[in-house]
C-alpha cells in the first residue's frame, strides 16, 4: 500500500506446501507469504520439521542448534533449520524436535489424534517465539493459523516471561480460522503440561465445557481474527456453523474479517502444468480433451470423449458432504457419467467408494491416499467437479476446477457461495455463470444439481463451453486477497487495534 512502511511478518503454521500438506492450509501458507513478500514485506514462515518434508534436504541449513529445553515440565530440546520458498526469498524455518514431530502423520493416525498434540504444537509456538529472539528479528505482526498455532496469542498475553518482555510487547497477532470444526480440544490436565496459568481455565478464557480449547484461546487472546471467506465470516457467528464458538465470535464480531483465499496461479496453470499429459488454455481447449482421454485410460475407464466425467479430490469426511454421497450412492451410480475420485480420510467412506468402483470398474475409479499428480490430472481431465460440502470455510478445489475448465457442482455455503456463480443462462451470457449450486444439504438437492449439469453438458454444448470459459477467465490468484491482508495488518499495526 502506498505511503505505508514495509512490515515484518511472521507466518506460523503447521503445514506448508510442498513440505507438508493435508489440506488447503498448506497451499495458503505457501502462497500468501510469498504474495505478501512480493508486495515488499519481510515475511518469514515457521512450521514443524516432520519426517518427510518435500524439500531437498541438502538445501536445508541448520541455524539454531539448541532450542526449547525448559518450555514444559520436562525438557524437549530441538533445532531450527532454514530453507527458502520457491520464490527464492521467503524463509521457512523448520522447528525440529524428533520426539514430537517425527511421526508417520501430521496430526494423528487411524482416525485418532496423537494424544500429545497439545504438547507438540505448544512446543512449535514457543520455539517460534524464542527463535525470533535468537534471530533478533522482531516482527510487527504474527499471523497464526488454526488451533495448532493458536497458543501464540495465548502465550504472548499470559506467560509472564513473554508478556513482560519488551521484545514482544508491541507485536500484534492476527489469528486466521481455516476450519472451525477442528478446535484442538484437550483435557484440563493439559493446562499444566503446556504451562498455562490455571486462571485461564474458565468460560471467559480457554475453557470449553470442561475441556481446554486451543482454537478458542487463539480467538480470545489475538488482536484480530480473520477467516477465509466473507460468507464464512458471517456463518461462523451462527449456531449452525459456529461449532459452539459462535457466541465468542459474536462478542468479538468487530474484530472479525472474512478474506477469501486465493490460489498460486503459477503452480496451478493448465497452460504449462508439468503434471499434465497435455496443455491448454481458455482459447485452445484441445489439450483438455487429451487430459480427459489419458485420465480415462489411466483409471481403466471406458474411453469416451462424450460421456461426462465428474471428478472429486477431497478429504473423505462428513464435512465434505460424503454423507450425501453415501445416501445417494445407488442413484449416483445410475447416472450416465463417469467418476474419478481421489480422497483420504474416514475408513467408512473409503469402503463406500471402494464398493462403487468394484461394482462399476469402467464407470468409477477411486484412489485413496494423497497424490498431488493425480489431483492435477483430475482437475484437468474432468468435465465437472463435485463439492457437496456441509460447510466450506473457503475451499480451494473449486478454484482449481474452474481454472482447469472443470465446472463445479457445489453446495452453496462459505467460500463456495462466494466464488461460484449459479450458471443461469442470463448469468452465463453476462460472463458470470460459472457452476451449479444447490442450497439444501440433502441428497435430492445434490442430485438435482448434478442432473442439471449433466443435461447442459450433453444437450447444450455451447452453453457448457461458455460456463467452462467463464470459470477459466476468473482471476482467483492472490493479488486482491494479499492486498486485503496487507491493509488489515497495516491498520492493526498502526492503530494498535
Ligand atoms: P480442506 O483444507 O478443508 O481439506 P480445501 O479445498 O481448502 O479443503 O483444500 C484441499 C486441498 O488439498 C486442495 O489443494 C486439494 O487439491 C488437496 N487435496 C485434498 N485431498 C487430496 C488428495 N487425496 N490428494 C491430493 N490432494 C488433495
Short mmCIF file of C-alpha atoms and ligand atoms in Angstrom, two decimals:
data_model
loop_
_atom_site.label_atom_id
_atom_site.label_comp_id
_atom_site.label_asym_id
_atom_site.label_seq_id
_atom_site.Cartn_x
_atom_site.Cartn_y
_atom_site.Cartn_z
CA UNK A 1 0.00 0.00 0.00
CA UNK A 2 1.47 3.34 -0.99
CA UNK A 3 2.65 5.52 1.84
CA UNK A 4 2.88 2.68 4.35
CA UNK A 5 6.19 1.32 5.50
CA UNK A 6 7.10 -2.29 4.76
CA UNK A 7 6.12 -4.69 7.52
CA UNK A 8 7.90 -7.57 9.19
CA UNK A 9 5.50 -10.51 9.40
CA UNK A 10 5.93 -13.97 10.88
CA UNK A 11 3.59 -16.58 9.42
CA UNK A 12 3.27 -19.51 11.77
CA UNK A 13 1.57 -22.71 10.64
CA UNK A 14 1.50 -26.48 10.97
CA UNK A 15 1.77 -27.15 7.23
CA UNK A 16 3.16 -25.51 4.12
CA UNK A 17 3.08 -26.97 0.59
CA UNK A 18 5.18 -28.65 -0.70
CA UNK A 19 6.90 -29.54 2.59
CA UNK A 20 3.82 -30.98 4.29
CA UNK A 21 0.20 -30.88 3.25
CA UNK A 22 -3.05 -32.38 4.48
CA UNK A 23 -5.36 -29.72 3.07
CA UNK A 24 -5.93 -26.19 1.91
CA UNK A 25 -4.00 -24.53 4.74
CA UNK A 26 -0.75 -25.81 3.23
CA UNK A 27 -1.48 -24.16 -0.12
CA UNK A 28 -2.44 -20.90 1.54
CA UNK A 29 0.64 -20.99 3.79
CA UNK A 30 2.79 -21.22 0.71
CA UNK A 31 1.04 -18.69 -1.49
CA UNK A 32 0.06 -15.90 0.90
CA UNK A 33 3.51 -15.31 2.47
CA UNK A 34 5.07 -15.18 -1.00
CA UNK A 35 2.36 -12.84 -2.24
CA UNK A 36 2.94 -10.50 0.72
CA UNK A 37 6.68 -10.64 0.17
CA UNK A 38 6.17 -9.65 -3.47
CA UNK A 39 4.39 -6.60 -2.11
CA UNK A 40 7.58 -5.59 -0.37
CA UNK A 41 7.21 -7.01 3.14
CA UNK A 42 9.71 -9.04 5.10
CA UNK A 43 7.64 -12.18 5.57
CA UNK A 44 9.05 -15.31 7.15
CA UNK A 45 7.36 -18.61 7.90
CA UNK A 46 7.68 -21.27 10.61
CA UNK A 47 6.47 -24.86 10.65
CA UNK A 48 7.49 -28.18 12.25
CA UNK A 49 10.08 -30.39 10.66
CA UNK A 50 8.19 -33.63 10.12
CA UNK A 51 9.84 -36.87 9.00
CA UNK A 52 9.37 -36.24 5.32
CA UNK A 53 9.46 -32.71 4.14
CA UNK A 54 9.11 -32.48 0.43
CA UNK A 55 12.25 -30.39 0.08
CA UNK A 56 15.77 -31.15 -0.94
CA UNK A 57 17.28 -31.85 2.47
CA UNK A 58 20.67 -30.70 1.21
CA UNK A 59 19.22 -27.23 0.80
CA UNK A 60 18.39 -27.04 4.48
CA UNK A 61 20.69 -25.08 6.73
CA UNK A 62 20.78 -25.54 10.49
CA UNK A 63 20.55 -22.11 12.05
CA UNK A 64 19.90 -22.96 15.72
CA UNK A 65 21.41 -25.98 17.47
CA UNK A 66 19.52 -25.94 20.72
CA UNK A 67 16.09 -24.51 21.31
CA UNK A 68 13.37 -25.33 23.81
CA UNK A 69 14.60 -27.00 26.93
CA UNK A 70 12.53 -25.84 29.82
CA UNK A 71 9.35 -24.84 27.97
CA UNK A 72 7.46 -27.52 29.87
CA UNK A 73 7.86 -29.64 32.99
CA UNK A 74 10.39 -31.86 31.26
CA UNK A 75 12.91 -30.65 28.72
CA UNK A 76 12.43 -31.02 24.98
CA UNK A 77 15.44 -29.83 23.05
CA UNK A 78 15.12 -29.02 19.38
CA UNK A 79 16.89 -27.40 16.46
CA UNK A 80 15.89 -24.93 13.76
CA UNK A 81 16.60 -25.46 10.08
CA UNK A 82 16.06 -22.99 7.28
CA UNK A 83 15.29 -23.01 3.60
CA UNK A 84 13.55 -20.61 1.21
CA UNK A 85 10.32 -20.99 -0.70
CA UNK A 86 10.01 -21.30 -4.48
CA UNK A 87 10.37 -17.53 -4.89
CA UNK A 88 13.95 -17.89 -3.66
CA UNK A 89 13.30 -15.28 -1.00
CA UNK A 90 10.70 -16.21 1.62
CA UNK A 91 12.40 -18.02 4.52
CA UNK A 92 10.92 -21.18 6.01
CA UNK A 93 12.10 -22.06 9.49
CA UNK A 94 11.60 -25.71 10.40
CA UNK A 95 11.36 -26.46 14.09
CA UNK A 96 12.95 -29.88 14.52
CA UNK A 97 12.16 -31.93 17.60
CA UNK A 98 12.24 -35.63 16.68
CA UNK A 99 10.26 -36.91 19.65
CA UNK A 100 7.39 -34.54 18.94
CA UNK A 101 7.38 -34.20 15.16
CA UNK A 102 8.90 -37.26 13.57
CA UNK A 103 5.72 -39.28 13.27
CA UNK A 104 4.03 -41.14 10.46
CA UNK A 105 1.38 -38.46 10.04
CA UNK A 106 0.99 -34.80 10.90
CA UNK A 107 -1.82 -34.87 13.45
CA UNK A 108 -2.84 -38.46 14.11
CA UNK A 109 -3.12 -41.99 12.80
CA UNK A 110 -6.01 -44.34 12.05
CA UNK A 111 -8.60 -41.68 12.67
CA UNK A 112 -7.22 -40.78 16.13
CA UNK A 113 -5.37 -37.61 17.01
CA UNK A 114 -1.99 -38.00 18.67
CA UNK A 115 -2.63 -37.79 22.41
CA UNK A 116 0.17 -35.26 22.91
CA UNK A 117 -0.87 -32.83 20.15
CA UNK A 118 -1.19 -30.03 22.71
CA UNK A 119 2.46 -30.52 23.68
CA UNK A 120 3.64 -30.85 20.10
CA UNK A 121 2.05 -27.64 18.93
CA UNK A 122 2.67 -25.74 22.15
CA UNK A 123 6.31 -26.54 21.51
CA UNK A 124 6.04 -25.21 17.96
CA UNK A 125 4.55 -21.95 19.25
CA UNK A 126 7.11 -21.39 21.99
CA UNK A 127 10.03 -22.35 19.78
CA UNK A 128 8.80 -19.94 17.09
CA UNK A 129 8.73 -17.12 19.65
CA UNK A 130 12.13 -18.00 21.06
CA UNK A 131 13.52 -18.14 17.55
CA UNK A 132 12.56 -14.51 17.00
CA UNK A 133 14.76 -13.50 19.90
CA UNK A 134 17.62 -15.68 18.74
CA UNK A 135 17.46 -14.04 15.32
CA UNK A 136 16.92 -10.68 16.93
CA UNK A 137 14.18 -10.18 14.36
CA UNK A 138 11.10 -8.59 15.84
CA UNK A 139 8.04 -8.85 13.60
CA UNK A 140 5.35 -6.19 13.60
CA UNK A 141 2.73 -8.92 13.40
CA UNK A 142 2.40 -12.67 13.68
CA UNK A 143 -0.19 -14.47 11.59
CA UNK A 144 -1.30 -17.67 13.35
CA UNK A 145 -3.44 -20.31 11.71
CA UNK A 146 -5.96 -22.70 13.27
CA UNK A 147 -5.65 -24.49 16.61
CA UNK A 148 -2.10 -25.66 16.02
CA UNK A 149 -0.67 -22.16 16.33
CA UNK A 150 -3.47 -20.65 18.42
CA UNK A 151 -1.26 -20.77 21.50
CA UNK A 152 0.94 -17.95 20.22
CA UNK A 153 -1.52 -15.21 21.21
CA UNK A 154 -2.39 -17.13 24.38
CA UNK A 155 1.24 -17.33 25.48
CA UNK A 156 2.08 -13.78 24.45
CA UNK A 157 -0.65 -12.44 26.72
CA UNK A 158 -0.41 -14.89 29.56
CA UNK A 159 3.06 -16.34 30.05
CA UNK A 160 4.85 -13.88 32.32
CA UNK A 161 8.28 -14.16 30.71
CA UNK A 162 6.80 -13.28 27.31
CA UNK A 163 4.19 -10.76 28.43
CA UNK A 164 6.73 -8.78 30.43
CA UNK A 165 9.46 -8.90 27.82
CA UNK A 166 9.68 -5.57 25.91
CA UNK A 167 10.79 -7.50 22.82
CA UNK A 168 7.30 -9.00 22.45
CA UNK A 169 5.14 -6.21 23.76
CA UNK A 170 4.32 -4.39 20.57
CA UNK A 171 3.86 -7.47 18.36
CA UNK A 172 0.29 -7.78 17.06
CA UNK A 173 -1.35 -11.09 16.36
CA UNK A 174 -3.79 -11.96 13.60
CA UNK A 175 -5.49 -15.30 14.13
CA UNK A 176 -6.85 -16.94 10.98
CA UNK A 177 -9.52 -19.61 11.25
CA UNK A 178 -9.31 -22.01 8.34
CA UNK A 179 -11.56 -24.65 9.87
CA UNK A 180 -13.60 -24.00 12.98
CA UNK A 181 -14.62 -27.66 13.14
CA UNK A 182 -11.15 -28.61 14.42
CA UNK A 183 -10.54 -26.95 17.74
CA UNK A 184 -7.64 -28.73 19.44
CA UNK A 185 -9.68 -29.93 22.41
CA UNK A 186 -7.78 -31.50 25.28
CA UNK A 187 -8.33 -32.48 28.88
CA UNK A 188 -7.89 -29.94 31.64
CA UNK A 189 -4.63 -31.56 32.76
CA UNK A 190 -3.05 -30.37 29.53
CA UNK A 191 -3.01 -26.85 31.02
CA UNK A 192 -0.26 -27.82 33.42
CA UNK A 193 1.68 -29.79 30.82
CA UNK A 194 1.90 -26.84 28.48
CA UNK A 195 2.32 -24.44 31.37
CA UNK A 196 -0.71 -22.25 31.07
CA UNK A 197 -1.81 -20.36 34.18
CA UNK A 198 -4.76 -22.01 35.93
CA UNK A 199 -6.84 -18.87 35.92
CA UNK A 200 -7.25 -19.08 32.13
CA UNK A 201 -9.35 -22.16 32.64
CA UNK A 202 -12.75 -20.52 32.78
CA UNK A 203 -15.52 -19.94 30.27
CA UNK A 204 -14.30 -16.39 29.58
CA UNK A 205 -10.86 -17.85 28.87
CA UNK A 206 -9.93 -21.06 27.11
CA UNK A 207 -12.19 -23.48 28.88
CA UNK A 208 -14.86 -25.08 26.72
CA UNK A 209 -17.35 -27.22 28.61
CA UNK A 210 -14.77 -28.66 30.98
CA UNK A 211 -12.04 -29.03 28.40
CA UNK A 212 -9.22 -26.91 27.08
CA UNK A 213 -9.99 -25.45 23.63
CA UNK A 214 -6.91 -24.16 21.83
CA UNK A 215 -8.82 -22.59 18.95
CA UNK A 216 -10.93 -20.62 21.40
CA UNK A 217 -7.75 -19.41 23.11
CA UNK A 218 -6.49 -18.03 19.82
CA UNK A 219 -9.79 -16.26 19.22
CA UNK A 220 -9.81 -14.66 22.66
CA UNK A 221 -6.23 -13.52 23.02
CA UNK A 222 -5.39 -12.41 19.48
CA UNK A 223 -5.65 -8.79 18.37
CA UNK A 224 -7.64 -9.54 15.25
CA UNK A 225 -9.44 -12.55 13.76
CA UNK A 226 -9.88 -13.48 10.11
CA UNK A 227 -11.49 -16.34 8.33
CA UNK A 228 -11.15 -17.37 4.74
CA UNK A 229 -14.26 -16.03 3.03
CA UNK A 230 -16.77 -13.29 3.73
CA UNK A 231 -19.70 -15.68 3.70
CA UNK A 232 -17.99 -17.91 6.24
CA UNK A 233 -17.23 -14.92 8.49
CA UNK A 234 -21.00 -14.45 8.73
CA UNK A 235 -21.74 -18.16 9.03
CA UNK A 236 -19.43 -18.87 11.98
CA UNK A 237 -21.33 -16.34 14.05
CA UNK A 238 -24.41 -18.56 13.80
CA UNK A 239 -25.27 -21.62 15.82
CA UNK A 240 -25.48 -23.76 12.71
CA UNK A 241 -21.87 -23.16 11.67
CA UNK A 242 -20.17 -21.92 14.83
CA UNK A 243 -19.36 -25.32 16.37
CA UNK A 244 -20.16 -23.93 19.81
CA UNK A 245 -17.92 -20.89 19.35
CA UNK A 246 -20.45 -18.64 17.60
CA UNK A 247 -21.10 -16.74 20.85
CA UNK A 248 -17.41 -15.94 21.28
CA UNK A 249 -17.28 -14.74 17.70
CA UNK A 250 -20.41 -12.63 18.00
CA UNK A 251 -18.86 -10.91 21.01
CA UNK A 252 -15.73 -10.18 19.01
CA UNK A 253 -17.54 -9.52 15.75
CA UNK A 254 -15.95 -6.11 15.22
CA UNK A 255 -12.53 -7.76 15.18
CA UNK A 256 -13.52 -10.42 12.65
CA UNK A 257 -12.90 -10.15 8.89
CA UNK A 258 -13.53 -12.51 6.02
CA UNK A 259 -10.84 -12.57 3.35
CA UNK A 260 -11.18 -15.03 0.52
CA UNK A 261 -8.24 -17.32 -0.12
CA UNK A 262 -6.56 -17.26 -3.48
CA UNK A 263 -4.53 -19.79 -5.42
CA UNK A 264 -0.98 -19.91 -6.69
CA UNK A 265 -1.52 -19.19 -10.36
CA UNK A 266 1.91 -20.47 -11.34
CA UNK A 267 1.61 -23.77 -9.53
CA UNK A 268 -1.89 -24.26 -10.91
CA UNK A 269 -1.92 -23.36 -14.57
CA UNK A 270 -3.22 -25.75 -17.25
CA UNK A 271 -1.17 -23.91 -19.87
CA UNK A 272 2.13 -25.25 -18.51
CA UNK A 273 1.39 -27.64 -15.66
CA UNK A 274 4.17 -30.24 -15.77
CA UNK A 275 1.97 -32.85 -14.15
CA UNK A 276 -0.43 -32.93 -17.12
CA UNK A 277 -0.18 -35.00 -20.30
CA UNK A 278 -1.25 -32.01 -22.44
CA UNK A 279 -1.66 -28.29 -22.04
CA UNK A 280 -4.47 -25.90 -22.85
CA UNK A 281 -5.89 -22.51 -22.12
CA UNK A 282 -9.09 -20.54 -22.41
CA UNK A 283 -8.76 -20.13 -26.16
CA UNK A 284 -7.40 -23.54 -27.04
CA UNK A 285 -9.15 -26.30 -25.18
CA UNK A 286 -7.98 -29.25 -27.30
CA UNK A 287 -5.40 -30.25 -24.69
CA UNK A 288 -8.17 -30.72 -22.15
CA UNK A 289 -9.74 -33.45 -24.29
CA UNK A 290 -6.40 -35.23 -24.28
CA UNK A 291 -6.17 -34.87 -20.50
CA UNK A 292 -9.60 -36.49 -20.21
CA UNK A 293 -8.67 -39.34 -22.52
CA UNK A 294 -5.45 -40.01 -20.63
CA UNK A 295 -7.27 -39.93 -17.30
CA UNK A 296 -9.85 -42.42 -18.57
CA UNK A 297 -7.09 -44.70 -19.82
CA UNK A 298 -5.04 -44.48 -16.65
CA UNK A 299 -8.07 -45.17 -14.50
CA UNK A 300 -9.27 -48.10 -16.60
CA UNK A 301 -12.49 -46.33 -17.54
CA UNK A 302 -14.23 -46.58 -20.90
CA UNK A 303 -12.50 -44.09 -23.18
CA UNK A 304 -15.33 -41.91 -24.35
CA UNK A 305 -14.99 -38.21 -25.16
CA UNK A 306 -18.73 -37.58 -24.94
CA UNK A 307 -19.55 -39.28 -21.65
CA UNK A 308 -19.34 -36.63 -18.90
CA UNK A 309 -16.64 -37.26 -16.33
CA UNK A 310 -17.13 -35.96 -12.78
CA UNK A 311 -14.08 -35.54 -10.55
CA UNK A 312 -13.62 -35.21 -6.81
CA UNK A 313 -10.43 -34.51 -4.84
CA UNK A 314 -11.27 -34.35 -1.19
CA UNK A 315 -10.74 -35.34 2.37
CA UNK A 316 -13.14 -38.20 2.99
CA UNK A 317 -15.01 -36.52 5.81
CA UNK A 318 -18.60 -35.72 6.59
CA UNK A 319 -17.67 -32.03 6.33
CA UNK A 320 -17.07 -32.59 2.64
CA UNK A 321 -20.56 -34.00 2.07
CA UNK A 322 -19.55 -37.64 1.91
CA UNK A 323 -22.73 -38.37 3.85
CA UNK A 324 -24.69 -37.12 0.83
CA UNK A 325 -22.71 -39.36 -1.48
CA UNK A 326 -23.48 -42.26 0.83
CA UNK A 327 -27.19 -41.50 0.87
CA UNK A 328 -27.33 -41.03 -2.91
CA UNK A 329 -24.92 -43.82 -3.89
CA UNK A 330 -27.33 -46.05 -5.80
CA UNK A 331 -28.75 -43.08 -7.72
CA UNK A 332 -25.30 -41.67 -8.47
CA UNK A 333 -24.19 -44.98 -9.95
CA UNK A 334 -27.12 -44.96 -12.32
CA UNK A 335 -26.29 -41.56 -13.80
CA UNK A 336 -24.89 -41.55 -17.31
CA UNK A 337 -21.44 -40.30 -16.42
CA UNK A 338 -18.07 -41.43 -15.13
CA UNK A 339 -16.44 -40.75 -11.78
CA UNK A 340 -12.82 -40.28 -10.73
CA UNK A 341 -12.44 -39.75 -7.01
CA UNK A 342 -9.23 -39.14 -5.07
CA UNK A 343 -9.51 -38.91 -1.32
CA UNK A 344 -8.14 -39.80 2.04
CA UNK A 345 -9.83 -39.95 5.39
CA UNK A 346 -12.58 -41.94 7.08
CA UNK A 347 -12.45 -45.68 6.54
CA UNK A 348 -16.24 -45.76 6.38
CA UNK A 349 -16.21 -43.59 3.27
CA UNK A 350 -13.29 -45.46 1.76
CA UNK A 351 -15.31 -48.65 1.97
CA UNK A 352 -18.31 -46.94 0.45
CA UNK A 353 -16.36 -45.64 -2.53
CA UNK A 354 -14.39 -48.84 -2.97
CA UNK A 355 -17.71 -50.63 -3.36
CA UNK A 356 -18.76 -48.22 -6.08
CA UNK A 357 -15.54 -48.77 -8.01
CA UNK A 358 -15.78 -52.54 -7.60
CA UNK A 359 -19.33 -52.70 -8.90
CA UNK A 360 -18.67 -50.44 -11.88
CA UNK A 361 -15.00 -50.56 -12.84
CA UNK A 362 -15.49 -49.00 -16.29
CA UNK A 363 -17.51 -46.15 -14.84
CA UNK A 364 -15.97 -45.32 -11.46
CA UNK A 365 -12.39 -45.09 -10.32
CA UNK A 366 -11.32 -44.28 -6.78
CA UNK A 367 -7.86 -43.84 -5.31
CA UNK A 368 -7.14 -43.45 -1.63
CA UNK A 369 -4.22 -41.52 -0.24
CA UNK A 370 -2.65 -38.20 -1.03
CA UNK A 371 -1.48 -37.82 -4.61
CA UNK A 372 -0.61 -34.39 -5.94
CA UNK A 373 -0.08 -35.52 -9.53
CA UNK A 374 -3.36 -37.37 -9.77
CA UNK A 375 -5.12 -34.37 -8.21
CA UNK A 376 -3.85 -32.11 -11.02
CA UNK A 377 -4.82 -34.71 -13.62
CA UNK A 378 -8.32 -34.99 -12.22
CA UNK A 379 -8.87 -31.22 -12.35
CA UNK A 380 -7.68 -31.24 -15.96
CA UNK A 381 -9.45 -34.42 -17.09
CA UNK A 382 -12.86 -33.78 -15.54
CA UNK A 383 -15.83 -32.09 -17.17
CA UNK A 384 -17.48 -31.33 -13.84
CA UNK A 385 -16.22 -31.32 -10.28
CA UNK A 386 -18.39 -32.20 -7.29
CA UNK A 387 -18.07 -30.38 -3.93
CA UNK A 388 -21.14 -31.16 -1.80
CA UNK A 389 -19.70 -29.76 1.45
CA UNK A 390 -21.73 -29.48 4.63
CA UNK A 391 -19.65 -26.40 5.38
CA UNK A 392 -16.70 -24.95 3.48
CA UNK A 393 -14.74 -22.08 5.03
CA UNK A 394 -13.27 -21.20 1.65
CA UNK A 395 -12.38 -24.34 -0.27
CA UNK A 396 -9.68 -24.37 -2.88
CA UNK A 397 -10.75 -27.17 -5.17
CA UNK A 398 -13.46 -25.07 -6.81
CA UNK A 399 -10.77 -22.58 -7.82
CA UNK A 400 -8.54 -25.27 -9.27
CA UNK A 401 -11.51 -26.89 -11.00
CA UNK A 402 -12.61 -23.63 -12.64
CA UNK A 403 -9.07 -22.74 -13.67
CA UNK A 404 -8.74 -26.16 -15.28
CA UNK A 405 -12.08 -25.93 -17.06
CA UNK A 406 -13.96 -28.42 -14.83
CA UNK A 407 -17.35 -26.94 -13.96
CA UNK A 408 -18.06 -27.07 -10.21
CA UNK A 409 -21.26 -28.57 -8.85
CA UNK A 410 -21.28 -27.43 -5.25
CA UNK A 411 -23.32 -26.70 -2.17
CA UNK A 412 -23.98 -23.00 -1.66
CA UNK A 413 -22.00 -22.48 1.54
CA UNK A 414 -18.99 -20.48 2.74
CA UNK A 415 -16.35 -19.81 0.12
CA UNK A 416 -18.19 -21.93 -2.43
CA UNK A 417 -21.09 -19.46 -2.28
CA UNK A 418 -18.67 -16.54 -2.59
CA UNK A 419 -16.69 -17.87 -5.53
CA UNK A 420 -19.13 -19.78 -7.76
CA UNK A 421 -21.91 -18.00 -9.65
CA UNK A 422 -25.02 -20.03 -10.50
CA UNK A 423 -24.94 -20.75 -14.23
CA UNK A 424 -28.34 -19.41 -15.23
CA UNK A 425 -28.49 -18.57 -18.92
CA UNK A 426 -28.62 -14.89 -18.07
CA UNK A 427 -25.58 -15.05 -15.79
CA UNK A 428 -23.63 -17.08 -18.31
CA UNK A 429 -24.41 -14.61 -21.07
CA UNK A 430 -23.05 -11.84 -18.87
CA UNK A 431 -19.81 -13.79 -18.47
CA UNK A 432 -20.60 -14.58 -14.84
CA UNK A 433 -22.19 -18.01 -14.50
CA UNK A 434 -19.50 -20.49 -13.50
CA UNK A 435 -21.14 -23.52 -11.88
CA UNK A 436 -24.14 -25.34 -10.46
CA UNK A 437 -25.03 -24.61 -6.85
CA UNK A 438 -27.54 -26.28 -4.55
CA UNK A 439 -28.80 -25.00 -1.22
CA UNK A 440 -30.19 -27.78 0.95
CA UNK A 441 -27.77 -30.31 2.39
CA UNK A 442 -29.78 -33.23 1.03
CA UNK A 443 -29.04 -35.97 -1.48
CA UNK A 444 -32.00 -34.81 -3.57
CA UNK A 445 -30.73 -31.25 -3.89
CA UNK A 446 -27.29 -32.54 -4.82
CA UNK A 447 -28.70 -34.95 -7.40
CA UNK A 448 -30.83 -32.22 -8.97
CA UNK A 449 -27.75 -30.03 -9.43
CA UNK A 450 -25.70 -32.90 -10.86
CA UNK A 451 -28.50 -33.84 -13.26
CA UNK A 452 -28.78 -30.22 -14.38
CA UNK A 453 -25.05 -30.08 -15.04
CA UNK A 454 -25.11 -33.37 -16.97
CA UNK A 455 -28.05 -32.17 -19.05
CA UNK A 456 -26.29 -28.96 -20.03
CA UNK A 457 -23.08 -30.85 -20.75
CA UNK A 458 -24.77 -33.35 -23.05
CA UNK A 459 -27.56 -31.29 -24.59
CA UNK A 460 -26.33 -27.72 -24.62
CA UNK A 461 -22.68 -27.79 -25.58
CA UNK A 462 -22.49 -24.09 -26.41
CA UNK A 463 -23.82 -23.11 -23.02
CA UNK A 464 -21.47 -25.60 -21.36
CA UNK A 465 -18.46 -24.15 -23.16
CA UNK A 466 -19.46 -20.68 -22.05
CA UNK A 467 -19.71 -21.80 -18.40
CA UNK A 468 -16.35 -23.51 -18.68
CA UNK A 469 -14.77 -20.43 -20.21
CA UNK A 470 -16.30 -18.11 -17.63
CA UNK A 471 -14.66 -20.19 -14.90
CA UNK A 472 -11.31 -20.26 -16.66
CA UNK A 473 -11.41 -16.49 -17.15
CA UNK A 474 -11.75 -15.72 -13.41
CA UNK A 475 -8.77 -14.36 -11.54
CA UNK A 476 -8.52 -16.34 -8.34
CA UNK A 477 -4.87 -15.59 -7.73
CA UNK A 478 -3.76 -13.97 -4.51
CA UNK A 479 -3.38 -10.42 -5.80
CA UNK A 480 -6.60 -8.97 -4.40
CA UNK A 481 -6.64 -11.01 -1.19
CA UNK A 482 -2.98 -10.36 -0.34
CA UNK A 483 -3.79 -6.68 -0.60
CA UNK A 484 -6.65 -7.10 1.85
CA UNK A 485 -4.41 -8.90 4.32
CA UNK A 486 -1.86 -6.15 3.88
CA UNK A 487 -4.39 -3.46 4.64
CA UNK A 488 -5.71 -5.32 7.67
CA UNK A 489 -2.21 -5.77 9.07
CA UNK A 490 -1.21 -2.17 8.38
CA UNK A 491 -4.24 -0.89 10.25
CA UNK A 492 -3.66 -3.31 13.09
CA UNK A 493 -0.07 -2.23 13.48
CA UNK A 494 -0.58 1.48 13.05
CA UNK A 495 -3.71 1.84 15.14
CA UNK A 496 -2.74 -0.75 17.63
CA UNK A 497 -6.23 -2.22 17.41
P1 LIG B 1 -9.60 -28.70 3.16
O1 LIG B 1 -8.44 -27.86 3.53
O2 LIG B 1 -10.80 -28.50 4.02
O3 LIG B 1 -9.28 -30.15 3.01
P2 LIG B 1 -9.58 -27.24 0.63
O4 LIG B 1 -10.46 -27.34 -0.57
O5 LIG B 1 -9.39 -25.88 1.22
O6 LIG B 1 -10.12 -28.28 1.70
O7 LIG B 1 -8.12 -27.75 0.26
C1 LIG B 1 -7.86 -29.07 -0.07
C2 LIG B 1 -6.52 -29.12 -0.77
O8 LIG B 1 -5.99 -30.43 -0.63
C3 LIG B 1 -6.61 -28.87 -2.25
O9 LIG B 1 -5.37 -28.35 -2.71
C4 LIG B 1 -6.84 -30.29 -2.81
O10 LIG B 1 -6.45 -30.37 -4.15
C5 LIG B 1 -5.93 -31.07 -1.90
N1 LIG B 1 -6.30 -32.47 -1.68
C6 LIG B 1 -7.32 -32.94 -0.93
N2 LIG B 1 -7.30 -34.29 -0.91
C7 LIG B 1 -6.25 -34.66 -1.66
C8 LIG B 1 -5.69 -35.94 -2.02
N3 LIG B 1 -6.22 -37.07 -1.60
N4 LIG B 1 -4.59 -35.95 -2.82
C9 LIG B 1 -4.05 -34.79 -3.27
N5 LIG B 1 -4.53 -33.57 -2.96
C10 LIG B 1 -5.61 -33.50 -2.17
#
